[in-house]
Amino acid sequence: MIFTTTLQSARGSLFGSLMSKVRPLAAAGISHSPAVQSKTLEEQVGLPPRPKKPLTPYFRFMREQRPKLVAANPKITTIEVVRQLSKSWSDADAKLKERLQAEYKKDQEVYVEQRTKYDATLTDDQRAEIKQLKQDLVDAKERRQLRKRVKELGRPKKPASAFLRFIASERTNSPQGPKQTYREWHQKTTAKWTRFTDSEKESYMQESRKELEIYRKAISVWEEKMIRLGHIDVVRHGNLIDPPEPKSRKSHVAKEK
């Protein structure tokens, strides 16, 4: 067991190290796939893009050598390109590294000057907006990681609501027509559900309540297990875990009155 864990850890660290070198390939212009141009945070608030940091000597070397390597090996994968160029960089001539370092230092001086001028043009409101966008990205990344971790830990899935069960059944009973868009079909199906009486909805709601009870028991057992294992961060309060009870049409009408 210890050996297996150690082996998996070693593989993970090796893959992580390799991927950390693969991710910046688009910036170095050596990725096989076309780069997807996404707006920078500054562009999202209506500003021109900020000056780009110059490539380090290592990535300058990769940018220069990659065309030669790919020309000699057209079917080579991006990861293999990184692996071979990393080894070539380790064995590269000292004079070549000195040249690339000098180019980087020169471009870095220009970058610092341009970035200083660029930052001086930003207003306090623009800085605050950019800061908030950065925080939003961090928060979104943490949510994605938590969802992935929860899934890996085998958290029970929430049961479908009565409405979603109805939608699923209508896909079979009244499927989308050949000239009908999914949006049109969904709007028509939703309208049909809203016209249903409580008695017509009852069969779907019974199934939903039955599975909801099973889910509550399963999530309770899972949470207790997570606490014992020390995974406190994936355990949430009951009101955030349990889906809301479906509202009946009568109670909704009573509230409106």
Short mmCIF file of C-alpha atoms in Angstrom, two decimals:
data_model
loop_
_atom_site.label_atom_id
_atom_site.label_comp_id
_atom_site.label_asym_id
_atom_site.label_seq_id
_atom_site.Cartn_x
_atom_site.Cartn_y
_atom_site.Cartn_z
CA MET A 1 0.00 0.00 0.00
CA ILE A 2 2.81 2.40 0.92
CA PHE A 3 4.69 1.47 -2.24
CA THR A 4 1.62 2.09 -4.40
CA THR A 5 1.00 5.48 -2.80
CA THR A 6 4.64 6.45 -3.24
CA LEU A 7 4.58 5.38 -6.88
CA GLN A 8 1.41 7.35 -7.56
CA SER A 9 2.91 10.37 -5.83
CA ALA A 10 6.06 10.09 -7.93
CA ARG A 11 4.03 9.84 -11.12
CA GLY A 12 1.92 12.79 -10.05
CA SER A 13 4.93 14.97 -9.31
CA LEU A 14 6.56 14.00 -12.62
CA PHE A 15 3.37 14.77 -14.56
CA GLY A 16 2.86 18.00 -12.64
CA SER A 17 6.41 19.11 -13.36
CA LEU A 18 5.96 18.34 -17.04
CA MET A 19 2.59 20.10 -17.25
CA SER A 20 4.01 23.20 -15.57
CA LYS A 21 6.32 23.45 -18.56
CA VAL A 22 3.62 22.67 -21.11
CA ARG A 23 1.14 25.35 -19.97
CA PRO A 24 3.23 28.36 -21.03
CA LEU A 25 3.80 26.94 -24.53
CA ALA A 26 1.12 29.12 -26.07
CA ALA A 27 2.95 32.19 -24.81
CA ALA A 28 6.17 30.90 -26.32
CA GLY A 29 4.40 30.11 -29.59
CA ILE A 30 5.35 26.44 -29.65
CA SER A 31 2.01 24.75 -28.98
CA HIS A 32 0.66 22.41 -31.69
CA SER A 33 -2.93 23.64 -31.29
CA PRO A 34 -3.96 27.15 -32.36
CA ALA A 35 -3.93 29.63 -29.49
CA VAL A 36 -7.33 30.78 -28.28
CA GLN A 37 -7.24 34.53 -27.81
CA SER A 38 -9.02 35.41 -24.57
CA LYS A 39 -9.43 38.89 -23.19
CA THR A 40 -7.11 39.99 -20.42
CA LEU A 41 -8.52 41.40 -17.19
CA GLU A 42 -7.62 44.88 -18.38
CA GLU A 43 -9.47 44.38 -21.67
CA GLN A 44 -12.55 43.17 -19.75
CA VAL A 45 -12.79 46.59 -18.07
CA GLY A 46 -12.35 48.45 -21.37
CA LEU A 47 -8.59 49.06 -21.18
CA PRO A 48 -5.91 48.23 -23.75
CA PRO A 49 -4.01 45.02 -22.96
CA ARG A 50 -1.12 45.46 -20.54
CA PRO A 51 2.46 45.00 -21.82
CA LYS A 52 3.48 41.35 -21.95
CA LYS A 53 6.36 39.99 -19.92
CA PRO A 54 9.31 38.93 -22.06
CA LEU A 55 10.05 35.24 -22.50
CA THR A 56 12.69 33.80 -20.20
CA PRO A 57 15.88 32.37 -21.75
CA TYR A 58 14.46 28.85 -21.40
CA PHE A 59 11.32 29.63 -23.41
CA ARG A 60 13.31 31.63 -25.98
CA PHE A 61 15.38 28.50 -26.49
CA MET A 62 12.23 26.41 -26.89
CA ARG A 63 10.77 28.88 -29.38
CA GLU A 64 13.94 28.74 -31.49
CA GLN A 65 14.42 24.97 -31.37
CA ARG A 66 10.85 23.76 -31.60
CA PRO A 67 10.45 24.25 -35.43
CA LYS A 68 13.59 22.19 -36.06
CA LEU A 69 12.42 19.39 -33.77
CA VAL A 70 8.91 19.27 -35.25
CA ALA A 71 10.26 19.37 -38.81
CA ALA A 72 12.38 16.31 -38.05
CA ASN A 73 9.52 14.58 -36.18
CA PRO A 74 6.14 15.73 -37.61
CA LYS A 75 4.11 13.36 -35.41
CA ILE A 76 5.79 14.31 -32.15
CA THR A 77 3.46 15.24 -29.27
CA THR A 78 3.65 18.51 -27.37
CA ILE A 79 4.67 16.74 -24.17
CA GLU A 80 7.48 14.93 -25.99
CA VAL A 81 8.60 18.25 -27.48
CA VAL A 82 8.89 19.67 -23.96
CA ARG A 83 10.71 16.59 -22.71
CA GLN A 84 13.31 16.65 -25.46
CA LEU A 85 13.82 20.41 -25.45
CA SER A 86 14.18 20.40 -21.66
CA LYS A 87 17.01 17.90 -21.99
CA SER A 88 18.55 19.91 -24.84
CA TRP A 89 18.41 23.05 -22.71
CA SER A 90 20.31 21.31 -19.92
CA ASP A 91 23.05 20.36 -22.38
CA ALA A 92 23.01 23.66 -24.31
CA ASP A 93 26.20 25.61 -24.95
CA ALA A 94 27.03 28.26 -22.34
CA LYS A 95 27.44 30.96 -25.00
CA LEU A 96 23.95 30.26 -26.33
CA LYS A 97 22.50 30.62 -22.84
CA GLU A 98 24.44 33.87 -22.33
CA ARG A 99 23.01 35.29 -25.57
CA LEU A 100 19.46 34.37 -24.61
CA GLN A 101 19.97 35.80 -21.12
CA ALA A 102 21.24 39.08 -22.58
CA GLU A 103 18.21 39.30 -24.90
CA TYR A 104 15.89 38.61 -21.99
CA LYS A 105 17.54 41.24 -19.78
CA LYS A 106 17.25 43.87 -22.53
CA ASP A 107 13.57 43.07 -23.16
CA GLN A 108 12.91 43.02 -19.41
CA GLU A 109 14.18 46.58 -19.05
CA VAL A 110 11.84 47.70 -21.86
CA TYR A 111 8.96 45.81 -20.26
CA VAL A 112 9.47 47.39 -16.84
CA GLU A 113 9.45 50.85 -18.41
CA GLN A 114 6.30 50.14 -20.44
CA ARG A 115 4.51 48.52 -17.50
CA THR A 116 5.31 51.49 -15.24
CA LYS A 117 3.81 53.90 -17.77
CA TYR A 118 0.79 51.63 -18.27
CA ASP A 119 0.07 51.31 -14.54
CA ALA A 120 0.29 55.09 -14.15
CA THR A 121 -2.69 55.50 -16.51
CA LEU A 122 -5.02 53.35 -14.39
CA THR A 123 -7.59 55.03 -12.17
CA ASP A 124 -8.39 53.80 -8.67
CA ASP A 125 -11.74 52.46 -9.88
CA GLN A 126 -10.07 50.52 -12.69
CA ARG A 127 -7.52 49.06 -10.27
CA ALA A 128 -10.30 48.01 -7.92
CA GLU A 129 -12.25 46.40 -10.76
CA ILE A 130 -9.19 44.49 -11.97
CA LYS A 131 -8.49 43.35 -8.40
CA GLN A 132 -12.07 42.09 -8.08
CA LEU A 133 -11.85 40.21 -11.39
CA LYS A 134 -8.66 38.52 -10.17
CA GLN A 135 -10.42 37.49 -6.97
CA ASP A 136 -13.37 36.18 -8.99
CA LEU A 137 -10.99 33.97 -10.98
CA VAL A 138 -9.42 32.65 -7.78
CA ASP A 139 -12.85 31.92 -6.29
CA ALA A 140 -14.02 30.17 -9.47
CA LYS A 141 -10.88 28.02 -9.51
CA GLU A 142 -11.41 27.02 -5.87
CA ARG A 143 -15.02 26.06 -6.61
CA ARG A 144 -13.93 23.91 -9.56
CA GLN A 145 -11.31 22.19 -7.43
CA LEU A 146 -13.82 21.57 -4.65
CA ARG A 147 -16.39 20.11 -7.08
CA LYS A 148 -13.72 17.82 -8.51
CA ARG A 149 -12.58 16.75 -5.05
CA VAL A 150 -16.14 16.09 -3.88
CA LYS A 151 -16.74 13.96 -6.96
CA GLU A 152 -13.52 11.99 -6.40
CA LEU A 153 -14.55 11.37 -2.77
CA GLY A 154 -17.79 9.80 -3.99
CA ARG A 155 -20.37 12.22 -2.66
CA PRO A 156 -23.95 11.01 -3.33
CA LYS A 157 -25.69 12.82 -6.16
CA LYS A 158 -28.70 14.99 -5.50
CA PRO A 159 -31.93 13.45 -6.85
CA ALA A 160 -33.72 15.11 -9.71
CA SER A 161 -36.64 17.38 -8.86
CA ALA A 162 -40.20 16.55 -9.86
CA PHE A 163 -39.97 19.04 -12.73
CA LEU A 164 -36.74 17.52 -14.09
CA ARG A 165 -38.31 14.05 -13.93
CA PHE A 166 -41.21 15.37 -15.98
CA ILE A 167 -38.79 16.90 -18.53
CA ALA A 168 -36.96 13.57 -18.82
CA SER A 169 -40.21 11.67 -19.39
CA GLU A 170 -41.36 14.19 -22.01
CA ARG A 171 -38.20 13.61 -24.01
CA THR A 172 -39.56 10.13 -24.66
CA ASN A 173 -43.29 10.83 -24.70
CA SER A 174 -43.21 14.12 -26.64
CA PRO A 175 -39.75 14.46 -28.22
CA GLN A 176 -38.44 17.53 -29.97
CA GLY A 177 -39.85 17.95 -33.48
CA PRO A 178 -37.61 18.07 -36.59
CA LYS A 179 -38.32 21.77 -37.16
CA GLN A 180 -38.38 22.66 -33.49
CA THR A 181 -35.39 24.05 -31.58
CA TYR A 182 -34.57 22.66 -28.16
CA ARG A 183 -35.40 26.02 -26.63
CA GLU A 184 -38.86 26.00 -28.22
CA TRP A 185 -39.46 22.42 -27.07
CA HIS A 186 -38.29 23.23 -23.54
CA GLN A 187 -40.53 26.32 -23.32
CA LYS A 188 -43.54 24.31 -24.54
CA THR A 189 -42.80 21.49 -22.07
CA THR A 190 -42.33 23.94 -19.20
CA ALA A 191 -45.65 25.59 -20.02
CA LYS A 192 -47.30 22.17 -19.98
CA TRP A 193 -45.87 21.51 -16.50
CA THR A 194 -47.15 24.83 -15.15
CA ARG A 195 -50.68 23.94 -16.34
CA PHE A 196 -50.60 20.64 -14.47
CA THR A 197 -52.73 20.32 -11.34
CA ASP A 198 -51.20 19.08 -8.09
CA SER A 199 -52.74 15.65 -8.68
CA GLU A 200 -51.12 15.46 -12.14
CA LYS A 201 -47.75 16.36 -10.61
CA GLU A 202 -48.15 13.97 -7.69
CA SER A 203 -46.53 10.90 -9.29
CA TYR A 204 -43.39 12.89 -10.14
CA MET A 205 -43.31 14.47 -6.70
CA GLN A 206 -43.68 11.11 -4.98
CA GLU A 207 -40.66 9.75 -6.83
CA SER A 208 -38.71 12.90 -5.98
CA ARG A 209 -39.61 12.70 -2.26
CA LYS A 210 -38.74 9.00 -2.12
CA GLU A 211 -35.29 9.51 -3.63
CA LEU A 212 -34.78 12.65 -1.57
CA GLU A 213 -35.19 10.61 1.61
CA ILE A 214 -32.67 8.05 0.36
CA TYR A 215 -30.29 10.86 -0.57
CA ARG A 216 -30.55 12.50 2.86
CA LYS A 217 -29.57 9.26 4.56
CA ALA A 218 -26.73 8.63 2.11
CA ILE A 219 -25.34 12.17 2.41
CA SER A 220 -25.48 11.94 6.20
CA VAL A 221 -23.46 8.70 6.17
CA TRP A 222 -21.02 10.17 3.64
CA GLU A 223 -20.51 13.35 5.67
CA GLU A 224 -19.81 11.36 8.84
CA LYS A 225 -17.24 9.35 6.91
CA MET A 226 -15.62 12.52 5.53
CA ILE A 227 -15.35 13.96 9.06
CA ARG A 228 -13.68 10.77 10.32
CA LEU A 229 -11.22 10.93 7.42
CA GLY A 230 -10.48 14.61 8.05
CA HIS A 231 -12.12 15.98 4.88
CA ILE A 232 -13.97 18.73 6.76
CA ASP A 233 -13.85 21.14 3.81
CA VAL A 234 -16.26 19.04 1.74
CA VAL A 235 -18.90 18.87 4.48
CA ARG A 236 -21.50 21.63 4.31
CA HIS A 237 -24.51 22.66 6.35
CA GLY A 238 -27.73 20.75 5.76
CA ASN A 239 -29.58 23.71 4.32
CA LEU A 240 -26.90 24.00 1.62
CA ILE A 241 -26.89 20.29 0.84
CA ASP A 242 -30.56 19.35 0.77
CA PRO A 243 -32.53 20.48 -2.30
CA PRO A 244 -35.64 22.52 -1.47
CA GLU A 245 -38.98 20.80 -1.15
CA PRO A 246 -41.10 21.25 -4.29
CA LYS A 247 -43.78 23.89 -3.80
CA SER A 248 -47.37 22.94 -4.50
CA ARG A 249 -49.51 25.06 -6.79
CA LYS A 250 -52.11 25.64 -4.04
CA SER A 251 -49.62 27.13 -1.58
CA HIS A 252 -48.26 29.40 -4.31
CA VAL A 253 -51.75 30.66 -5.16
CA ALA A 254 -52.55 31.17 -1.47
CA LYS A 255 -49.49 33.38 -1.05
CA GLU A 256 -50.50 35.50 -4.04
CA LYS A 257 -53.93 36.07 -2.47
#
